[in-house]
Short mmCIF file of C-alpha atoms in Angstrom, two decimals:
data_model
loop_
_atom_site.label_atom_id
_atom_site.label_comp_id
_atom_site.label_asym_id
_atom_site.label_seq_id
_atom_site.Cartn_x
_atom_site.Cartn_y
_atom_site.Cartn_z
CA MET J 43 -15.64 29.13 6.88
CA ASP J 44 -17.64 26.69 9.03
CA HIS J 45 -15.16 24.74 11.15
CA ARG J 46 -17.65 22.09 12.23
CA LYS J 47 -16.44 18.73 13.39
CA LEU J 48 -16.21 16.30 10.51
CA LYS J 49 -16.91 12.63 9.94
CA ILE J 50 -13.84 11.27 8.17
CA LEU J 51 -13.47 7.84 6.59
CA PHE J 52 -9.77 7.06 6.16
CA VAL J 53 -9.20 4.27 3.60
CA SER J 54 -5.76 2.69 3.36
CA SER J 55 -4.29 -0.60 2.17
CA GLU J 56 -2.08 -0.78 5.28
CA VAL J 57 -2.08 0.63 8.81
CA GLU J 58 0.88 0.60 11.21
CA GLY J 59 0.22 -1.79 14.08
CA PHE J 60 -1.90 -4.05 11.87
CA SER J 61 -0.17 -4.31 8.47
CA LYS J 62 2.84 -2.59 6.96
CA THR J 63 5.22 -2.54 4.01
CA GLY J 64 6.23 1.14 4.08
CA GLY J 65 5.57 4.70 5.16
CA LEU J 66 1.92 4.65 4.07
CA ALA J 67 1.16 2.51 7.13
CA ASP J 68 2.79 5.05 9.47
CA VAL J 69 0.67 7.86 8.03
CA ALA J 70 -2.50 5.75 8.23
CA LYS J 71 -1.93 5.32 11.96
CA ALA J 72 -0.63 8.73 13.03
CA LEU J 73 -2.82 11.07 10.97
CA PRO J 74 -6.21 9.59 12.00
CA ILE J 75 -5.17 9.81 15.67
CA GLU J 76 -4.28 13.49 15.32
CA LEU J 77 -7.49 14.21 13.40
CA ARG J 78 -9.41 12.57 16.24
CA ASN J 79 -7.47 14.73 18.70
CA LEU J 80 -8.73 17.79 16.78
CA GLY J 81 -12.27 16.66 17.60
CA HIS J 82 -13.27 14.91 14.38
CA GLU J 83 -14.96 11.51 14.21
CA VAL J 84 -12.65 9.16 12.32
CA LYS J 85 -13.02 5.60 11.10
CA ILE J 86 -10.41 3.59 9.19
CA ILE J 87 -11.08 0.90 6.58
CA THR J 88 -8.34 -1.53 5.51
CA PRO J 89 -8.10 -5.09 4.16
CA PHE J 90 -8.28 -7.84 6.78
CA TYR J 91 -5.18 -9.68 5.56
CA ARG J 92 -4.26 -13.15 6.75
CA THR J 93 -1.15 -11.62 8.33
CA ILE J 94 -2.94 -8.70 10.04
CA ASN J 95 -1.79 -8.20 13.62
CA HIS J 96 -4.27 -8.61 16.50
CA ARG J 97 -6.79 -10.42 14.30
CA GLU J 98 -7.65 -12.62 17.31
CA HIS J 99 -9.00 -9.49 19.04
CA ALA J 100 -11.20 -8.46 16.11
CA GLN J 101 -14.94 -8.17 16.66
CA HIS J 102 -17.13 -9.52 13.87
CA ARG J 103 -19.51 -6.79 12.67
CA PHE J 104 -21.18 -7.69 9.36
CA ASN J 105 -21.69 -10.38 6.74
CA LEU J 106 -22.19 -8.57 3.44
CA THR J 107 -22.77 -9.46 -0.20
CA LEU J 108 -21.24 -7.56 -3.09
CA ASN J 109 -23.44 -7.68 -6.19
CA THR J 110 -21.08 -7.94 -9.14
CA ASP J 111 -23.43 -7.06 -12.01
CA CYS J 112 -21.59 -9.58 -14.18
CA ALA J 113 -21.64 -13.26 -15.03
CA ARG J 114 -19.67 -14.29 -11.96
CA PRO J 115 -21.45 -15.04 -8.65
CA ASP J 116 -21.97 -12.35 -6.04
CA ILE J 117 -19.12 -12.05 -3.53
CA GLN J 118 -19.62 -12.72 0.16
CA PHE J 119 -17.39 -10.87 2.59
CA GLN J 120 -17.16 -10.05 6.27
CA VAL J 121 -16.33 -6.88 8.16
CA HIS J 122 -14.41 -7.10 11.44
CA GLU J 123 -13.58 -4.27 13.82
CA LEU J 124 -10.24 -3.61 15.50
CA ASN J 125 -9.22 -0.66 17.65
CA LEU J 126 -6.51 1.94 17.12
CA ASP J 127 -6.22 4.17 20.17
CA GLY J 128 -10.01 4.43 20.36
CA ILE J 129 -10.51 4.74 16.59
CA PRO J 130 -12.56 1.96 14.93
CA VAL J 131 -10.62 0.08 12.25
CA LEU J 132 -12.94 -1.87 9.94
CA GLY J 133 -11.25 -4.81 8.21
CA ILE J 134 -12.62 -6.08 4.88
CA ASP J 135 -12.34 -9.88 4.99
CA ASN J 136 -12.59 -12.10 1.92
CA ALA J 137 -10.46 -15.24 1.76
CA HIS J 138 -10.09 -15.24 -2.02
CA TYR J 139 -8.58 -11.76 -2.08
CA PHE J 140 -6.84 -11.35 1.28
CA ASP J 141 -6.03 -14.78 2.73
CA ARG J 142 -2.50 -14.71 1.30
CA ALA J 143 1.05 -14.67 2.61
CA GLY J 144 1.73 -11.10 1.45
CA LEU J 145 -0.13 -7.82 1.21
CA TYR J 146 0.60 -7.12 -2.46
CA GLY J 147 2.76 -10.04 -3.57
CA GLU J 148 5.28 -12.72 -2.64
CA ASP J 149 8.96 -13.31 -3.39
CA ASN J 150 9.32 -9.82 -4.86
CA HIS J 151 6.54 -10.46 -7.40
CA ALA J 152 3.19 -8.69 -7.29
CA TYR J 153 0.01 -10.75 -7.31
CA GLN J 154 -1.34 -10.97 -10.86
CA ASP J 155 -4.87 -10.03 -9.77
CA ASN J 156 -4.03 -6.95 -7.68
CA GLY J 157 -6.27 -4.84 -9.91
CA GLU J 158 -9.25 -7.03 -9.14
CA ARG J 159 -8.34 -7.32 -5.45
CA PHE J 160 -8.35 -3.57 -4.91
CA ALA J 161 -11.36 -2.95 -7.16
CA PHE J 162 -13.16 -5.28 -4.74
CA PHE J 163 -11.67 -3.43 -1.78
CA CYS J 164 -12.91 -0.04 -3.03
CA LEU J 165 -16.45 -1.37 -3.55
CA ALA J 166 -16.46 -3.25 -0.25
CA ALA J 167 -15.18 -0.21 1.68
CA LEU J 168 -18.15 1.88 0.53
CA GLN J 169 -20.58 -0.93 1.27
CA ALA J 170 -19.08 -1.41 4.75
CA CYS J 171 -19.39 2.31 5.41
CA GLU J 172 -23.07 2.11 4.54
CA ALA J 173 -23.63 -0.99 6.67
CA ASP J 174 -21.95 0.76 9.60
CA ASP J 175 -24.45 3.64 9.24
CA PHE J 176 -21.58 6.10 8.83
CA THR J 177 -22.17 9.15 6.63
CA PRO J 178 -18.73 10.65 5.96
CA ASP J 179 -18.13 14.29 5.16
CA ILE J 180 -14.72 13.29 3.80
CA ILE J 181 -13.37 10.02 2.43
CA HIS J 182 -9.60 10.28 2.60
CA CYS J 183 -8.12 7.90 0.00
CA ASN J 184 -4.48 6.84 -0.07
CA ASP J 185 -2.45 5.79 -3.12
CA TRP J 186 -3.62 3.79 -6.12
CA HIS J 187 -5.24 1.01 -4.08
CA THR J 188 -8.11 3.40 -3.25
CA GLY J 189 -8.12 5.33 -6.53
CA LEU J 190 -11.49 3.97 -7.72
CA ILE J 191 -13.39 5.34 -4.71
CA PRO J 192 -13.57 8.97 -5.98
CA TYR J 193 -14.75 7.65 -9.37
CA LEU J 194 -17.43 5.47 -7.76
CA LEU J 195 -18.72 8.42 -5.72
CA LYS J 196 -19.05 10.51 -8.89
CA THR J 197 -20.82 7.73 -10.80
CA ARG J 198 -22.50 4.78 -9.07
CA TYR J 199 -23.02 6.62 -5.77
CA HIS J 200 -23.69 10.07 -7.22
CA ASP J 201 -27.31 10.17 -6.03
CA HIS J 202 -26.94 7.84 -3.07
CA TYR J 203 -28.36 9.48 0.07
CA ARG J 204 -25.41 8.31 2.17
CA PHE J 205 -22.77 10.02 0.03
CA THR J 206 -24.65 12.97 -1.52
CA HIS J 207 -22.46 15.54 0.24
CA THR J 208 -19.34 13.42 0.73
CA LYS J 209 -16.10 14.81 -0.70
CA THR J 210 -12.89 12.92 -1.45
CA VAL J 211 -9.24 13.68 -0.83
CA LEU J 212 -6.53 11.52 -2.41
CA THR J 213 -3.02 11.48 -0.96
CA THR J 214 -0.27 10.28 -3.31
CA HIS J 215 2.40 8.78 -1.09
CA ASN J 216 4.56 7.61 -4.00
CA ALA J 217 3.69 8.32 -7.64
CA CYS J 218 6.03 5.56 -8.78
CA TYR J 219 3.30 3.07 -7.86
CA GLN J 220 0.28 3.76 -10.06
CA GLY J 221 -1.75 0.55 -10.25
CA ILE J 222 -1.85 -0.08 -14.01
CA PHE J 223 -3.94 -3.09 -15.05
CA ASP J 224 -5.72 -4.59 -18.01
CA LYS J 225 -9.44 -3.83 -18.01
CA SER J 226 -10.15 -7.57 -17.66
CA GLN J 227 -9.41 -7.08 -13.94
CA LEU J 228 -12.37 -4.66 -13.68
CA ASN J 229 -15.25 -7.04 -14.31
CA LEU J 230 -16.53 -6.33 -10.79
CA ILE J 231 -17.27 -2.74 -11.80
CA SER J 232 -19.32 -2.79 -14.98
CA GLU J 233 -19.33 0.98 -15.47
CA VAL J 234 -15.53 0.91 -15.59
CA SER J 235 -15.01 -2.19 -17.72
CA SER J 236 -17.42 -0.87 -20.38
CA CYS J 237 -16.30 2.76 -20.11
CA MET J 238 -15.37 4.69 -23.27
CA ASP J 239 -13.94 7.69 -21.39
CA GLU J 240 -10.17 8.14 -21.86
CA ARG J 241 -10.00 9.66 -18.38
CA VAL J 242 -10.86 6.21 -17.04
CA LEU J 243 -9.73 3.57 -19.54
CA GLU J 244 -6.65 4.41 -21.60
CA ASN J 245 -6.86 3.11 -25.16
CA TYR J 246 -10.03 1.39 -23.88
CA ASN J 247 -7.79 -1.45 -22.75
CA TYR J 248 -6.16 -0.63 -19.44
CA ILE J 249 -6.64 1.46 -16.34
CA ASN J 250 -4.27 3.52 -14.22
CA TYR J 251 -5.87 3.57 -10.74
CA LEU J 252 -3.79 6.54 -9.56
CA LYS J 253 -4.75 8.59 -12.63
CA VAL J 254 -8.44 7.87 -12.04
CA GLY J 255 -8.11 8.93 -8.42
CA LEU J 256 -6.30 12.13 -9.38
CA THR J 257 -8.97 12.94 -11.95
CA TYR J 258 -12.05 12.39 -9.81
CA SER J 259 -10.96 13.37 -6.27
CA ASP J 260 -12.17 16.73 -5.01
CA LYS J 261 -8.73 17.56 -3.61
CA ILE J 262 -5.34 15.89 -4.03
CA ASN J 263 -2.12 16.19 -2.12
CA THR J 264 1.23 14.58 -1.55
CA VAL J 265 3.46 14.16 1.47
CA SER J 266 5.93 17.06 1.22
CA PRO J 267 6.02 20.48 -0.46
CA ASN J 268 9.16 19.69 -2.44
CA TYR J 269 7.75 16.39 -3.75
CA ALA J 270 4.65 18.31 -4.84
CA SER J 271 6.93 20.52 -6.94
CA GLU J 272 8.68 17.46 -8.38
CA LEU J 273 5.35 15.89 -9.35
CA LEU J 274 4.70 18.85 -11.64
CA THR J 275 7.76 17.90 -13.73
CA PRO J 276 8.00 15.00 -16.22
CA LEU J 277 11.17 13.64 -14.60
CA GLY J 278 9.93 13.77 -11.03
CA SER J 279 6.41 12.46 -11.63
CA HIS J 280 7.00 9.08 -13.31
CA GLY J 281 5.07 10.29 -16.34
CA MET J 282 2.13 11.70 -14.37
CA SER J 283 2.97 15.44 -14.39
CA HIS J 284 0.16 16.44 -16.78
CA HIS J 285 -2.40 14.88 -14.44
CA PHE J 286 -1.06 16.83 -11.46
CA LEU J 287 -0.80 20.02 -13.54
CA ALA J 288 -4.43 19.61 -14.62
CA ARG J 289 -5.42 19.73 -10.95
CA ILE J 290 -2.85 22.30 -9.80
CA HIS J 291 -5.47 24.50 -8.08
CA ASP J 292 -6.61 21.49 -6.04
CA PHE J 293 -3.12 20.15 -5.30
CA GLU J 294 -0.64 20.78 -2.48
CA GLY J 295 2.17 19.20 -0.52
CA ILE J 296 1.67 18.58 3.21
CA LEU J 297 4.75 17.42 5.09
CA ASN J 298 4.38 14.18 7.05
CA GLY J 299 5.05 14.27 10.75
CA CYS J 300 7.02 11.96 12.98
CA ASP J 301 5.23 9.71 15.46
CA TYR J 302 7.18 10.60 18.59
CA ASN J 303 5.15 8.10 20.60
CA ASP J 304 6.93 5.33 18.72
CA TRP J 305 10.19 7.12 17.89
CA ASN J 306 11.47 8.83 21.02
CA PRO J 307 14.89 8.01 22.52
CA GLU J 308 13.67 9.10 25.95
CA THR J 309 10.99 6.38 26.08
CA ASP J 310 11.91 3.82 23.38
CA LYS J 311 11.43 0.30 24.78
CA TYR J 312 13.48 -1.36 22.03
CA ILE J 313 16.81 0.24 22.99
CA PRO J 314 19.07 -0.66 25.94
CA ALA J 315 19.50 2.89 27.25
CA ASN J 316 17.27 5.93 26.88
CA PHE J 317 18.77 9.36 26.23
CA SER J 318 17.83 12.93 25.36
CA ALA J 319 19.24 16.10 23.80
CA ASP J 320 20.25 17.19 27.31
CA ASP J 321 21.98 13.90 28.13
CA LEU J 322 23.36 11.90 25.20
CA SER J 323 25.34 9.43 27.33
CA GLY J 324 22.91 6.58 26.59
CA LYS J 325 23.66 6.79 22.88
CA ALA J 326 27.12 5.20 23.37
CA ILE J 327 25.46 2.29 25.19
CA CYS J 328 23.06 1.89 22.28
CA LYS J 329 25.97 1.91 19.81
CA ALA J 330 27.80 -0.87 21.66
CA ALA J 331 24.58 -2.91 21.89
CA LEU J 332 23.97 -2.51 18.14
CA GLN J 333 27.54 -3.60 17.38
CA LYS J 334 27.10 -6.73 19.50
CA GLU J 335 23.66 -7.43 18.05
CA VAL J 336 24.88 -7.49 14.44
CA GLY J 337 28.29 -9.05 15.15
CA LEU J 338 30.61 -6.07 14.66
CA PRO J 339 33.56 -5.26 16.95
CA VAL J 340 32.66 -2.88 19.75
CA SER J 341 34.60 0.28 18.93
CA ASP J 342 34.32 4.05 18.66
CA HIS J 343 34.67 3.99 14.88
CA PRO J 344 31.95 6.06 13.21
CA MET J 345 28.92 3.91 12.50
CA PHE J 346 26.66 4.43 9.50
CA GLY J 347 23.19 2.87 9.30
CA MET J 348 20.45 2.24 6.75
CA VAL J 349 17.00 0.73 7.20
CA CYS J 350 14.95 0.49 4.01
CA ARG J 351 13.42 -1.63 1.30
CA LEU J 352 16.09 -2.82 -1.12
CA THR J 353 14.98 -1.00 -4.26
CA ASP J 354 16.67 1.21 -6.82
CA GLN J 355 14.64 4.12 -5.41
CA LYS J 356 16.67 4.02 -2.19
CA GLY J 357 19.93 4.80 -3.98
CA PHE J 358 21.68 1.44 -4.14
CA GLY J 359 22.80 2.34 -7.65
CA LEU J 360 24.89 5.04 -5.95
CA ILE J 361 25.94 3.03 -2.90
CA ILE J 362 27.16 -0.22 -4.43
CA PRO J 363 29.62 1.30 -6.97
CA MET J 364 31.43 3.24 -4.23
CA LEU J 365 30.90 0.93 -1.26
CA GLU J 366 34.21 -0.96 -1.30
CA ARG J 367 36.17 2.30 -1.58
CA PHE J 368 34.21 3.66 1.36
CA LEU J 369 34.84 0.54 3.46
CA LYS J 370 38.62 0.98 3.18
CA HIS J 371 38.27 3.70 5.84
CA ASN J 372 37.99 3.00 9.56
CA LEU J 373 34.22 2.82 9.97
CA GLN J 374 31.29 0.48 10.39
CA LEU J 375 28.13 0.15 8.28
CA VAL J 376 24.88 -1.68 9.03
CA ILE J 377 22.16 -2.08 6.39
CA VAL J 378 18.84 -3.65 7.40
CA GLY J 379 16.17 -4.48 4.85
CA SER J 380 14.84 -6.88 2.25
CA GLY J 381 13.73 -6.62 -1.35
CA ASP J 382 15.43 -6.87 -4.74
CA PRO J 383 17.39 -10.16 -4.93
CA ALA J 384 20.05 -8.55 -7.18
CA ILE J 385 20.80 -5.89 -4.55
CA THR J 386 20.74 -8.54 -1.83
CA GLY J 387 23.35 -10.59 -3.70
CA GLN J 388 25.67 -7.63 -4.23
CA LEU J 389 25.50 -6.57 -0.57
CA ASN J 390 26.16 -10.13 0.62
CA ALA J 391 29.20 -10.37 -1.67
CA ILE J 392 30.68 -7.11 -0.37
CA MET J 393 29.97 -8.10 3.26
CA ALA J 394 31.98 -11.30 2.74
CA HIS J 395 35.05 -9.16 1.96
CA TYR J 396 34.60 -6.74 4.89
CA PRO J 397 33.08 -8.81 7.76
CA GLU J 398 34.61 -6.59 10.47
CA LYS J 399 33.20 -3.39 8.97
CA PHE J 400 29.95 -4.14 7.15
CA LYS J 401 26.86 -6.12 8.15
CA PHE J 402 23.86 -6.60 5.90
CA ILE J 403 20.80 -7.99 7.68
CA ASP J 404 18.35 -9.37 5.10
CA ILE J 405 15.13 -8.94 7.10
CA TYR J 406 12.80 -6.24 8.30
CA SER J 407 12.91 -6.06 12.09
CA ASN J 408 11.17 -3.32 14.04
CA LYS J 409 13.45 -3.83 17.04
CA LEU J 410 16.58 -3.69 14.89
CA SER J 411 15.26 -0.57 13.13
CA HIS J 412 15.04 1.18 16.50
CA MET J 413 18.48 -0.07 17.51
CA VAL J 414 20.02 1.30 14.28
CA GLU J 415 18.35 4.68 14.72
CA ALA J 416 19.59 4.88 18.31
CA GLY J 417 23.04 3.34 17.93
CA ALA J 418 24.37 4.67 14.62
CA ASP J 419 26.18 8.01 14.32
CA PHE J 420 24.87 8.66 10.79
CA PHE J 421 21.90 7.45 8.75
CA MET J 422 22.23 7.15 4.95
CA MET J 423 19.34 8.02 2.61
CA PRO J 424 20.86 8.68 -0.85
CA SER J 425 17.46 8.23 -2.49
CA ILE J 426 16.84 8.70 -6.21
CA PHE J 427 13.41 10.00 -5.19
CA GLU J 428 11.78 10.18 -1.77
CA PRO J 429 8.25 11.61 -1.48
CA CYS J 430 8.67 12.47 2.18
CA GLY J 431 10.84 9.95 3.93
CA LEU J 432 10.31 9.05 7.56
CA ASN J 433 13.64 7.56 8.56
CA GLN J 434 15.40 10.92 8.35
CA LEU J 435 12.83 12.23 10.85
CA TYR J 436 13.43 9.27 13.15
CA SER J 437 17.18 9.78 12.78
CA LEU J 438 16.95 13.44 13.77
CA ALA J 439 14.99 12.48 16.88
CA TYR J 440 17.81 10.10 17.92
CA GLY J 441 20.72 12.43 17.12
CA THR J 442 21.73 10.15 14.24
CA LEU J 443 22.73 12.62 11.57
CA PRO J 444 21.02 11.99 8.22
CA ILE J 445 23.04 11.94 4.99
CA VAL J 446 20.54 12.54 2.20
CA ARG J 447 20.12 13.47 -1.42
CA ALA J 448 18.23 16.75 -1.97
CA VAL J 449 14.97 15.25 -3.22
CA GLY J 450 11.36 15.26 -2.04
CA GLY J 451 10.81 15.51 1.67
CA LEU J 452 14.50 14.97 2.39
CA LYS J 453 15.16 18.44 1.00
CA ASP J 454 12.32 19.84 3.13
CA THR J 455 13.62 18.42 6.42
CA VAL J 456 17.43 18.15 6.33
CA LEU J 457 19.60 21.30 6.37
CA ASP J 458 23.14 20.77 5.11
CA TYR J 459 26.14 21.40 7.36
CA ASP J 460 28.30 22.88 4.60
CA GLN J 461 25.55 25.33 3.62
CA ASP J 462 24.56 26.50 7.10
CA PRO J 463 26.66 25.02 9.92
CA ASP J 464 24.95 27.11 12.60
CA HIS J 465 21.49 25.67 11.90
CA ALA J 466 22.34 22.38 10.16
CA ASN J 467 20.89 19.03 11.24
CA GLY J 468 22.53 16.76 8.64
CA PHE J 469 24.36 16.48 5.34
CA VAL J 470 23.02 16.89 1.80
CA PHE J 471 24.29 16.11 -1.71
CA TYR J 472 22.60 16.65 -5.07
CA ASP J 473 23.75 14.59 -8.07
CA THR J 474 22.93 10.95 -8.78
CA ASN J 475 26.63 10.27 -8.80
CA PRO J 476 28.40 7.63 -6.65
CA ASN J 477 31.53 9.78 -6.44
CA GLN J 478 29.62 12.76 -5.06
CA LEU J 479 28.13 10.53 -2.38
CA LEU J 480 31.57 9.13 -1.55
CA ASN J 481 33.08 12.62 -1.33
CA LEU J 482 30.37 13.68 1.11
CA LEU J 483 30.83 10.56 3.24
CA ARG J 484 34.57 11.26 3.44
CA ARG J 485 33.90 14.84 4.56
CA VAL J 486 31.59 13.47 7.23
CA LEU J 487 34.33 11.06 8.39
CA LEU J 488 36.80 13.92 8.72
CA LEU J 489 34.35 15.95 10.77
CA TYR J 490 33.72 12.99 13.07
CA ILE J 491 37.42 12.33 13.62
CA GLU J 492 38.76 15.89 13.83
CA HIS J 493 35.90 17.79 15.50
CA PRO J 494 34.16 15.65 18.14
CA GLU J 495 32.77 18.75 19.92
CA GLU J 496 31.17 19.91 16.68
CA MET J 497 29.69 16.45 16.18
CA LEU J 498 28.14 16.61 19.64
CA ARG J 499 26.68 20.05 18.91
CA LEU J 500 25.22 18.83 15.61
CA LYS J 501 23.65 15.75 17.21
CA THR J 502 22.05 17.89 19.90
CA GLN J 503 20.81 20.36 17.31
CA ALA J 504 19.33 17.54 15.23
CA MET J 505 17.42 16.22 18.24
CA ARG J 506 15.76 19.62 18.63
CA SER J 507 14.35 19.45 15.06
CA HIS J 508 10.71 18.46 15.43
CA PHE J 509 8.08 17.55 12.85
CA TYR J 510 4.75 17.06 14.59
CA TRP J 511 1.76 15.18 13.20
CA SER J 512 -0.47 17.65 15.04
CA ASP J 513 0.79 20.37 12.67
CA ALA J 514 0.23 18.17 9.61
CA ALA J 515 -3.29 17.30 10.80
CA LYS J 516 -4.25 21.00 10.86
CA HIS J 517 -3.14 21.31 7.22
CA TYR J 518 -5.27 18.28 6.31
CA GLU J 519 -8.19 19.74 8.22
CA HIS J 520 -7.91 22.91 6.11
CA LEU J 521 -7.78 20.76 2.94
CA TYR J 522 -10.97 18.95 3.99
CA TYR J 523 -12.84 22.21 4.56
CA ASN J 524 -11.71 23.47 1.15
CA ALA J 525 -12.99 20.25 -0.44
CA LEU J 526 -16.36 20.62 1.27
CA TYR J 527 -16.98 24.25 0.40
CA GLN J 528 -15.46 24.51 -3.07
CA HIS J 529 -17.75 23.76 -6.00
CA HIS J 530 -16.56 21.48 -8.80
CA ASN J 531 -18.10 20.72 -12.18
CA TRP J 532 -17.39 17.12 -13.16
#
């Protein structure tokens, strides 16, 4: 197989360092850098949101016009260029679609026109690529927001000289989010809004962007091998299993890596003391600093941490029913995150009863996230589903032992102490049952109190578990070559 250097266009609705709501942004930063390190030419395209970081450093590149082929006027937009470690990041700028307070919504409600916003983004990304005189071998699409790009390449751009040989890869980061909209949001793309193909418009009335991307991409993947297996089942796929099964020969799971440039206790600038697997003494300093930061008593009680979006996915339906029983023990718990107002209210109510043991911080703070990873003894991820998970990887790097449910990438990365104490790096439970979670947490407490030497050994062992993006990038490289040299009949 020809292992020539590729031109890769990486299209993502968020990129760490510029815009972020979740793990997609981390991937959209780390993977392009590693692909560049393998010798490929990479460009990133993302929306130029009002809230994008470093927008004052952006270089204006193009003024472009999107012809809508419908009754509405053509759409003017601009393309600005930012820089990610030497990689060009092209930002699609249109005030109507992206000059808003949030990326996808506000006050826990999605914008009503998200379908139209990201239909525009898909069209504008291809037009910006053309204006930039970039002929990609691969367009790497990410999640539903980019799901129309593979379709457009197979239809509108099928005979376009720029994209004649371009292949597409679609990564599903979370199949729960599918981008389902009424076809009225597709007026920008006449061949979609008038389509009679059930693969595109379901019941001729609505579109599932993720389904369209899965159908028309040359290759598809997700972010861990175990989540790939789950996506082939009705329960684990959020109703999408038949679409993944239909593409099973073009589908695989590639485990995300950890960005050790950002998440490394030896160099982390957000924590008060650096430490390593060979010298863990700084971790106690970090624990005391975290306790002071959140207003808990400075003590040697075991400290549990969580940093996440407040959604049912993250296991709050398991945590809240058992939380007050758990807090009767001598321990401390810090939860950092924002999201569902109902979960927020329940956590605030419980915190009011246990102010010396439990702190809930209703924000997302990058600094506090690093402090929790460094200062806590354990990190809780009792997720209902978790495509890959990144926090368990960060936790391992900091010797903060993850407590996870055996789903998705959590199952691929955390080895349970009860199953294999000699090689374990954390603790695992299986059922969606609050009592099973509580029983595991109590076993963890006993281990902490009765076997401090074993705890130290486990923390050191966890810190020697490594998941490198350079390894993941080689798997993606192989996927790209397969896409380029494998013939498809559409």
